[in-house]
Short mmCIF file of C-alpha atoms and ligand atoms in Angstrom, two decimals:
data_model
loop_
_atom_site.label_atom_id
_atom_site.label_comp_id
_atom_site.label_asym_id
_atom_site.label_seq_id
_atom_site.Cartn_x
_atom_site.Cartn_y
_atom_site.Cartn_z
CA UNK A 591 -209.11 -55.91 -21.41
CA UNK A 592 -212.65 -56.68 -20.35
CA UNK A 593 -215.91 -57.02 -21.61
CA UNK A 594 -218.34 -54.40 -20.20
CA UNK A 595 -221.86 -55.01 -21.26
CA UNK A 596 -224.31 -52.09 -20.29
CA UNK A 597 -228.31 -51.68 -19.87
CA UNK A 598 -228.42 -49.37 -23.00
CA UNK A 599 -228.74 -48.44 -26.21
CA UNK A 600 -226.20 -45.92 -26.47
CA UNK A 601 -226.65 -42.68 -24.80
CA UNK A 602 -228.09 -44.38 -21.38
CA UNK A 603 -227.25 -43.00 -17.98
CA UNK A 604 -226.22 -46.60 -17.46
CA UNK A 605 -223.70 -45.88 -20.43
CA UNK A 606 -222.28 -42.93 -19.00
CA UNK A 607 -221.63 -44.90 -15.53
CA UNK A 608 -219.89 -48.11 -17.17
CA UNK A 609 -217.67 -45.44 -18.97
CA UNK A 610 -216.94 -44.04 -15.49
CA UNK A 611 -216.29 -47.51 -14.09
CA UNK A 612 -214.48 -48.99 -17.30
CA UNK A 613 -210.81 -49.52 -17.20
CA UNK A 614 -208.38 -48.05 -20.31
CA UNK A 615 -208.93 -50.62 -23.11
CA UNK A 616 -212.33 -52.40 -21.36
CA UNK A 617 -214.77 -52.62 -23.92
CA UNK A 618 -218.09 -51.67 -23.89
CA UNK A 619 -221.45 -52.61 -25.43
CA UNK A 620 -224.92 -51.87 -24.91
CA UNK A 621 -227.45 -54.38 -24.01
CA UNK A 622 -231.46 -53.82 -24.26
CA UNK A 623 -232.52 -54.60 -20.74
CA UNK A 624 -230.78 -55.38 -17.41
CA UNK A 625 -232.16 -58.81 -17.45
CA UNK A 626 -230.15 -59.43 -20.52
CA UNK A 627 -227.47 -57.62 -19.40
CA UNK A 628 -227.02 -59.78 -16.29
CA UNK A 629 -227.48 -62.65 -18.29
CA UNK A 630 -224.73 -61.66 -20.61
CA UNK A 631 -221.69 -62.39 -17.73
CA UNK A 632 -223.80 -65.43 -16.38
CA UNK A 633 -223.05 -66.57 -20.24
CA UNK A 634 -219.77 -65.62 -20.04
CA UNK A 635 -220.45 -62.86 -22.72
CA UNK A 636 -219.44 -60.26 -21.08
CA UNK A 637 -216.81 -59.84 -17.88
CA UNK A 638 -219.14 -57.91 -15.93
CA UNK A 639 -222.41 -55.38 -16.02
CA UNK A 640 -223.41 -51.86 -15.43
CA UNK A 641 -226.59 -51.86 -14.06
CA UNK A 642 -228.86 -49.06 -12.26
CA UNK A 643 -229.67 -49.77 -8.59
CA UNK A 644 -231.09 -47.09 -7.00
CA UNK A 645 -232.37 -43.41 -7.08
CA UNK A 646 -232.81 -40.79 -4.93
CA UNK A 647 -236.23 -39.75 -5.70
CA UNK A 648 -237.83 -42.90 -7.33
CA UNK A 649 -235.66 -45.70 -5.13
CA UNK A 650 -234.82 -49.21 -6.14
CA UNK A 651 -234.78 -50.81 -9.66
CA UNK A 652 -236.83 -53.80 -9.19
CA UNK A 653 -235.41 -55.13 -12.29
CA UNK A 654 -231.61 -55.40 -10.98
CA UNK A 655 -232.53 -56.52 -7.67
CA UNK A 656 -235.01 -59.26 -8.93
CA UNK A 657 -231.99 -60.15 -11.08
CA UNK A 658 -229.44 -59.97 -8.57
CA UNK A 659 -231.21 -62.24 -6.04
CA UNK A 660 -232.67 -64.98 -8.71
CA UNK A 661 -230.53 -67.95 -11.26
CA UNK A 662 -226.71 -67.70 -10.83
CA UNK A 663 -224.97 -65.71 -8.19
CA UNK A 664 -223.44 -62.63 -9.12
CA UNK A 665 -221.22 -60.24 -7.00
CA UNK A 666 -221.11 -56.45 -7.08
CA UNK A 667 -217.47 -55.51 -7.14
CA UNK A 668 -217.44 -51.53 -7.59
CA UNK A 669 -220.47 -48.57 -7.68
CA UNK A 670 -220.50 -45.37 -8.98
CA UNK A 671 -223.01 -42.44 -8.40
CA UNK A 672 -224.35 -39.62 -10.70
CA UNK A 673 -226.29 -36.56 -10.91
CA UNK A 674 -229.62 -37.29 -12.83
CA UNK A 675 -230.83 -34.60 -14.87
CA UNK A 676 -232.65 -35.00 -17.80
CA UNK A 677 -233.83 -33.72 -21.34
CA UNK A 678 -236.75 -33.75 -23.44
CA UNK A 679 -235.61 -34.68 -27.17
CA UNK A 680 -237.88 -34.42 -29.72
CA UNK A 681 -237.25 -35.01 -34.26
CA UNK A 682 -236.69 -31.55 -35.63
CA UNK A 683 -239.50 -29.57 -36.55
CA UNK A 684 -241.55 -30.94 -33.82
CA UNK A 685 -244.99 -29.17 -33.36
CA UNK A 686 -247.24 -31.07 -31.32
CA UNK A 687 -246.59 -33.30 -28.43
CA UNK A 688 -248.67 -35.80 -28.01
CA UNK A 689 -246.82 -38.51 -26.56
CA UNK A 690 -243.52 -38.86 -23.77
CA UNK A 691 -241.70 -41.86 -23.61
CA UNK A 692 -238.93 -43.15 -21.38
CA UNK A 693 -237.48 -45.31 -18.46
CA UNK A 694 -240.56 -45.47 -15.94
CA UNK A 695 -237.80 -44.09 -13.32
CA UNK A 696 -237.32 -41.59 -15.28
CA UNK A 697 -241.11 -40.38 -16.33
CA UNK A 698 -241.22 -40.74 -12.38
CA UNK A 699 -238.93 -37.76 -12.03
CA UNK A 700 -240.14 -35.31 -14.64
CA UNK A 701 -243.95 -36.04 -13.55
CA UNK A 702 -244.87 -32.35 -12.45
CA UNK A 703 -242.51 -30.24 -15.80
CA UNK A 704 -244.75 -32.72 -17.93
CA UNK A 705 -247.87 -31.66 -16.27
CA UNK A 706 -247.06 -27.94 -16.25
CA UNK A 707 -245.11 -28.20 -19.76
CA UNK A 708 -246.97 -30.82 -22.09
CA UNK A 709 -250.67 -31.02 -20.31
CA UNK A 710 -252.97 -34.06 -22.09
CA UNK A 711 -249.33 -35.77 -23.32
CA UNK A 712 -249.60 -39.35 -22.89
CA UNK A 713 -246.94 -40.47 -20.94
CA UNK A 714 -245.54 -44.52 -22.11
CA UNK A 715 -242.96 -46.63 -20.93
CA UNK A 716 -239.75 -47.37 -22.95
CA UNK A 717 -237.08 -50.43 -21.69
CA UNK A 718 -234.80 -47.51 -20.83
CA UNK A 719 -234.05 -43.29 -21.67
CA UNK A 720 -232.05 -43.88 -24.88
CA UNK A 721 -234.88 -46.59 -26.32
CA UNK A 722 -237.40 -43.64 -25.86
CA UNK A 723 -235.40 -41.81 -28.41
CA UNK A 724 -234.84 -44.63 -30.76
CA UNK A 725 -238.88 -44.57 -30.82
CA UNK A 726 -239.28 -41.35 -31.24
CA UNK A 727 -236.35 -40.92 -34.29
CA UNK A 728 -238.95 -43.66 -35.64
CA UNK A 729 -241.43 -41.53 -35.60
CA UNK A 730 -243.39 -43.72 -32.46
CA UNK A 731 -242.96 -41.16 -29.89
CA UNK A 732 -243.28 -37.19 -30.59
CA UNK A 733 -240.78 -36.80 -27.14
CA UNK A 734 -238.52 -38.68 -25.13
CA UNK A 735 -236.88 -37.77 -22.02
CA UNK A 736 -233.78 -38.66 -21.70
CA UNK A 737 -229.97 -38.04 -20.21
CA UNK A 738 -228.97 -35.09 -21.92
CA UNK A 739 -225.73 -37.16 -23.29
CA UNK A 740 -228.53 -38.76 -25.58
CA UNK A 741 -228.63 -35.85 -28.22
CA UNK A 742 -225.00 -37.25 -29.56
CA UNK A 743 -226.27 -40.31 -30.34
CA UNK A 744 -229.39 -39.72 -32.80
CA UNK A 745 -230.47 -37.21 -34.62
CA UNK A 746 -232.94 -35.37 -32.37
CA UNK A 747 -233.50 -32.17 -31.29
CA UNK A 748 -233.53 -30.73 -27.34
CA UNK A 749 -236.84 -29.37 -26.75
CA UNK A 750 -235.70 -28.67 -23.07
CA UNK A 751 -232.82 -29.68 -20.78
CA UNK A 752 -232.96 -30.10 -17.30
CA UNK A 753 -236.23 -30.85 -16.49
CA UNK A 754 -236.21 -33.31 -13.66
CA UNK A 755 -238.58 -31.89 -10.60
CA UNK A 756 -235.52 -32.70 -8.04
CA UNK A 757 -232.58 -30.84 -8.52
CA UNK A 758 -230.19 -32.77 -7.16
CA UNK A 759 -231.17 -36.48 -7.77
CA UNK A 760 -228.48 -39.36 -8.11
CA UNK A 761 -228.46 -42.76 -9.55
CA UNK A 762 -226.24 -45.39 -8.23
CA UNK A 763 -225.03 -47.87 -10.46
CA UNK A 764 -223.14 -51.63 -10.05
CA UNK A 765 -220.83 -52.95 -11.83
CA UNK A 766 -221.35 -56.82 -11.19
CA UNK A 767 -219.50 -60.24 -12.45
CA UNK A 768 -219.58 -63.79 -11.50
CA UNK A 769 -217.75 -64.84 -8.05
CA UNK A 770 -214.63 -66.85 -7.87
CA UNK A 771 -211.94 -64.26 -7.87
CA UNK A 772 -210.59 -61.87 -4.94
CA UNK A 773 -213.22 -59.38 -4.14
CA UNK A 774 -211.74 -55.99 -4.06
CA UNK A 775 -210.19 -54.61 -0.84
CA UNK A 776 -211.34 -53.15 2.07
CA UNK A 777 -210.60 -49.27 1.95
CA UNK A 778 -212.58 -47.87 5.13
CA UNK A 779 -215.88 -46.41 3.03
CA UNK A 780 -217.10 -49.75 1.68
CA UNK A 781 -220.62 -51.17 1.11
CA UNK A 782 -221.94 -54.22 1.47
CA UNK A 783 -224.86 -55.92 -0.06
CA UNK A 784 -226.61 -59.20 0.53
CA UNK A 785 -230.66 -60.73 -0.19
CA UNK A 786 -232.22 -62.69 2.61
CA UNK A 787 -235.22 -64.84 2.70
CA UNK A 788 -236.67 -64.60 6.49
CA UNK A 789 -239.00 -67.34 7.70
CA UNK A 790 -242.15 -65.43 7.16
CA UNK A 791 -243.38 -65.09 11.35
CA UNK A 792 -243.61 -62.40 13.78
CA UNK A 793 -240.01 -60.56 14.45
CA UNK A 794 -238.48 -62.63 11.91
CA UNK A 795 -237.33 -58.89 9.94
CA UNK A 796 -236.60 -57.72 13.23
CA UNK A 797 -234.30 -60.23 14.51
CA UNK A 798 -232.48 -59.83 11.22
CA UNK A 799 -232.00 -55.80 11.63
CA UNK A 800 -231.24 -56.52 15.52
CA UNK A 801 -227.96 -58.86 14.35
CA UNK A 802 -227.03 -55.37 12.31
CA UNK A 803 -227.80 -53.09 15.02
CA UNK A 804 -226.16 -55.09 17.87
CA UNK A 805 -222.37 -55.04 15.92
CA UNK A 806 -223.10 -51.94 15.47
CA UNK A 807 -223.51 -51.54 11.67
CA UNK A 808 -225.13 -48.34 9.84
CA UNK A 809 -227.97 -50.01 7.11
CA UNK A 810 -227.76 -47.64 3.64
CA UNK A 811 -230.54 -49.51 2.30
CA UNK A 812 -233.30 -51.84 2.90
CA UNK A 813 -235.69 -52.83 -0.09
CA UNK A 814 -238.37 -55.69 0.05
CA UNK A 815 -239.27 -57.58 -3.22
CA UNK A 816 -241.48 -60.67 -3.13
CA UNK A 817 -239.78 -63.81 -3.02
CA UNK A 818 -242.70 -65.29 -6.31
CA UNK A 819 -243.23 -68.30 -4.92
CA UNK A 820 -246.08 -67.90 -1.75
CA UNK A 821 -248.16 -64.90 -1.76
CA UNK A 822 -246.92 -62.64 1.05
CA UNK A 823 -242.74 -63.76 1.65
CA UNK A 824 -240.48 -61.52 0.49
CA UNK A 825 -236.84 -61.02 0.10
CA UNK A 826 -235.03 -58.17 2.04
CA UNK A 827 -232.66 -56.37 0.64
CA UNK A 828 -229.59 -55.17 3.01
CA UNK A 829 -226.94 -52.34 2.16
CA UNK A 830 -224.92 -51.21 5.15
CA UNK A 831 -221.38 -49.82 5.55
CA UNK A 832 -218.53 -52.07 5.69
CA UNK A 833 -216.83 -55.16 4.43
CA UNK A 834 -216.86 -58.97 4.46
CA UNK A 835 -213.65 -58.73 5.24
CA UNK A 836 -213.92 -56.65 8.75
CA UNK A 837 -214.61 -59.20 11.61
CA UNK A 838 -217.80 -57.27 12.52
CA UNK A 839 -219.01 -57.55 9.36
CA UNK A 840 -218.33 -60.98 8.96
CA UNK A 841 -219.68 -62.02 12.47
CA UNK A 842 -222.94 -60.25 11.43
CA UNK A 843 -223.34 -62.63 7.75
CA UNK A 844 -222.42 -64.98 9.88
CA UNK A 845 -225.73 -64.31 11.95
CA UNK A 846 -227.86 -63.87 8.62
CA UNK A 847 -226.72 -66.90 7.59
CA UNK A 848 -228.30 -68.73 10.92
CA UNK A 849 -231.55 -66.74 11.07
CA UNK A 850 -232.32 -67.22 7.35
CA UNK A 851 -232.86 -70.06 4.72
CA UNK A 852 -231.22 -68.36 2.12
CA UNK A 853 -228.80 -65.99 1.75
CA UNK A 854 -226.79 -64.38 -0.37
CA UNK A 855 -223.92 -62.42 -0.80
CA UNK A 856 -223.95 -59.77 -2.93
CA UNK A 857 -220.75 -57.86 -2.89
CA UNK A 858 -217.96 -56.01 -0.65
CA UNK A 859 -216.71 -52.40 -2.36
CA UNK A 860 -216.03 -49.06 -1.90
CA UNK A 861 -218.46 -46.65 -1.89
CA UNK A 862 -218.84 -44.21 -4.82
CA UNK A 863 -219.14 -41.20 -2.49
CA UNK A 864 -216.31 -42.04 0.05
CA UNK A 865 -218.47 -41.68 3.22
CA UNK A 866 -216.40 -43.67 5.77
CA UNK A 867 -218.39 -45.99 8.50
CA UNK A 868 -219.56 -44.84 10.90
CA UNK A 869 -218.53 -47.27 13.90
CA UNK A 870 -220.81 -47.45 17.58
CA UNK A 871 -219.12 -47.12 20.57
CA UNK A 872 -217.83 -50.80 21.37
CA UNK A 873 -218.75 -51.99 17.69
CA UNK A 874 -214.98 -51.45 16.21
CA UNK A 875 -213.55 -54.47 14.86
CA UNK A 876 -210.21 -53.99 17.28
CA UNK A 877 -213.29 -54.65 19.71
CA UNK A 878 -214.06 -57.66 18.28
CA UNK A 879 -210.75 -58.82 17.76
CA UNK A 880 -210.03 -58.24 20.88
CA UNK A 881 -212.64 -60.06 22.14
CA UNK A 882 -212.64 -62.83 20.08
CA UNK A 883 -208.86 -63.29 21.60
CA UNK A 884 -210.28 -63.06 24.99
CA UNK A 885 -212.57 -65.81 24.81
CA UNK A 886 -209.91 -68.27 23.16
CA UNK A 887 -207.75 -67.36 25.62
CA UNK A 888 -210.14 -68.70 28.16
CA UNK A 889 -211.21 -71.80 26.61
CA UNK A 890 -207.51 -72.35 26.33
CA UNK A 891 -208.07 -72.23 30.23
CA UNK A 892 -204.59 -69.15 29.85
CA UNK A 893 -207.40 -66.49 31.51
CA UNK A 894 -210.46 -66.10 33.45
O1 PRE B 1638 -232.68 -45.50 -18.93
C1 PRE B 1638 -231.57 -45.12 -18.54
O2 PRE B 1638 -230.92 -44.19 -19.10
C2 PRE B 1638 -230.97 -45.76 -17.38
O3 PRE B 1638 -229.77 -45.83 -17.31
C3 PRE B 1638 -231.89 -46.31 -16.32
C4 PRE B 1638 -232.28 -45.32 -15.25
C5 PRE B 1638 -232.92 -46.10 -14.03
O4 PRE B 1638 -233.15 -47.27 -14.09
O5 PRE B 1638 -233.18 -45.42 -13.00
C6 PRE B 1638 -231.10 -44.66 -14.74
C7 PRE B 1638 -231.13 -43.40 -14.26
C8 PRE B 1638 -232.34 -42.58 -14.27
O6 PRE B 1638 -232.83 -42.54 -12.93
C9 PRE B 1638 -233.38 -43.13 -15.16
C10 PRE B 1638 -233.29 -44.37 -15.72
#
């Protein structure tokens, strides 16, 4: 049995994805931001976390990369991808709206129904969905938007449902714990993840995405977030298909690792979605198995 913590309250889209991640008898339990929740299996509180990562309309979630790439490694050791659509909840007998709170990812994605729908609301941030409706069942917001799962948990009312202004939007979600077991295996449609810090001169990004390119590798994701020390370096952010464990994938970390003074690894899984790699002609890791061979087999002096 293991200890899920989640970014919550209850009734989060975060919830929903540690409940599709969660193994019979795991236990989970909601925590008020993802910096606490990360903080939570750094502790040892908690086995692991379900975090948000990224979204198809309002992209990264600065909060769980900043966390992922600062203090104690963590390592992301499964995903898991769901349709965003979203309600408006408001306490019965609701007249006037004056005010709409939620996630800022989420007020992100409901930006034109609010305009058309509630013109002159105020729109204010909440730490995530479900705390928008905790405020407004205390009577500090008159409407929250929210995942429509939210409604079960407190005693609101749905002014309107599916409201987001992109119908088919996704959030992906990690669930993360500290290293120092087996990382799961290979399976064909796996994503890695790692956060480098670049010397901060001409190319030096370049270079980085030419290692990827050359081996052949398909980038998912790239996200920049600044490093908070010196004005002006950053961190990138690099998801591309494959795993640690695939020699191609491995000789290209192994390239990061040289160009860069600091990297780090930030998981090996399969991909929610299944999508296989795609592999460049002369980039399969027979290829560079069977080249690796070759070359030992001449320094052995056994070929020329
Ligand atoms: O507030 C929530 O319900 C969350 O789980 C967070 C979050 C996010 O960070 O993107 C998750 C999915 C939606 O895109 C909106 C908010």
């Amino acid at each position: 049995m293991a200890r899920i913590a989640y970014f919550g309250p209850e009734g989060t889209f975060t919830e929903q994805a540690a409940r599709t991640l969660a193994g019979p008898g795991d236990e989970l339990f909601p925590v008020e931001t993802i910096r606490l929740a990360l903080a939570a299996v750094r502790r040892g509180e908690a086995d692991s976390a379900c975090v948000p990562v990224e979204n198809s309309v309002e992209g990264p979630v600065p909060a769980t990369l900043d966390g992922l790439a600062e203090r104690e490694p963590l390592i992301a050791v499964a995903e898991s991808l769901l349709p965003v659509h979203f309600s408006v909840l408001v306490r019965p007998g609701t007249t006037r709206i004056e005010t709409v709170g939620s996630h800022p990812h989420a007020l992100a994605q409901v930006r034109e129904w609010i305009e058309a729908n509630l013109p002159g609301a105020r729109t204010l941030a909440s730490s995530s969905t479900a705390a928008a409706a905790v405020s407004v069942q205390a009577g500090e917001l008159d409407a929250a938007v929210t995942a429509p799962v939210a409604v079960q948990h407190y005693p609101l009312e749905v002014l309107a449902t599916g409201v987001n202004d992109v119908d088919d939007a996704q959030t992906r979600f990690l669930l993360v714990r500290r290293p120092g077991r087996p990382l799961p295996e290979p399976t064909g449609a796996d994503r890695t993840s790692v956060v480098a810090a670049a010397a901060n001169r001409t190319g030096a990004l370049a270079e980085l995405l030419t290692e990827l390119a050359g081996r052949g590798i398909n980038l998912t994701r790239l996200d920049a977030r600044p490093a908070r020390g010196n004005f002006g370096e950053y961190r990138f952010f690099f998801d591309f298909e494959g795993h640690i464990a695939e020699p191609r994938i491995g000789d290209a970390l192994a390239a990061l690792r040289r160009r860069c003074h600091e990297v780090r690894f930030l998981g090996s899984h399969p991909r929610a979605d299944g999508v296989r790699a795609t592999v460049a002609p002369s980039a399969a890791n027979e290829d560079f198995v069977d080249a690796a061979a070759w070359v030992e087999a001449v320094r052995n002096g056994d070929l020329a």
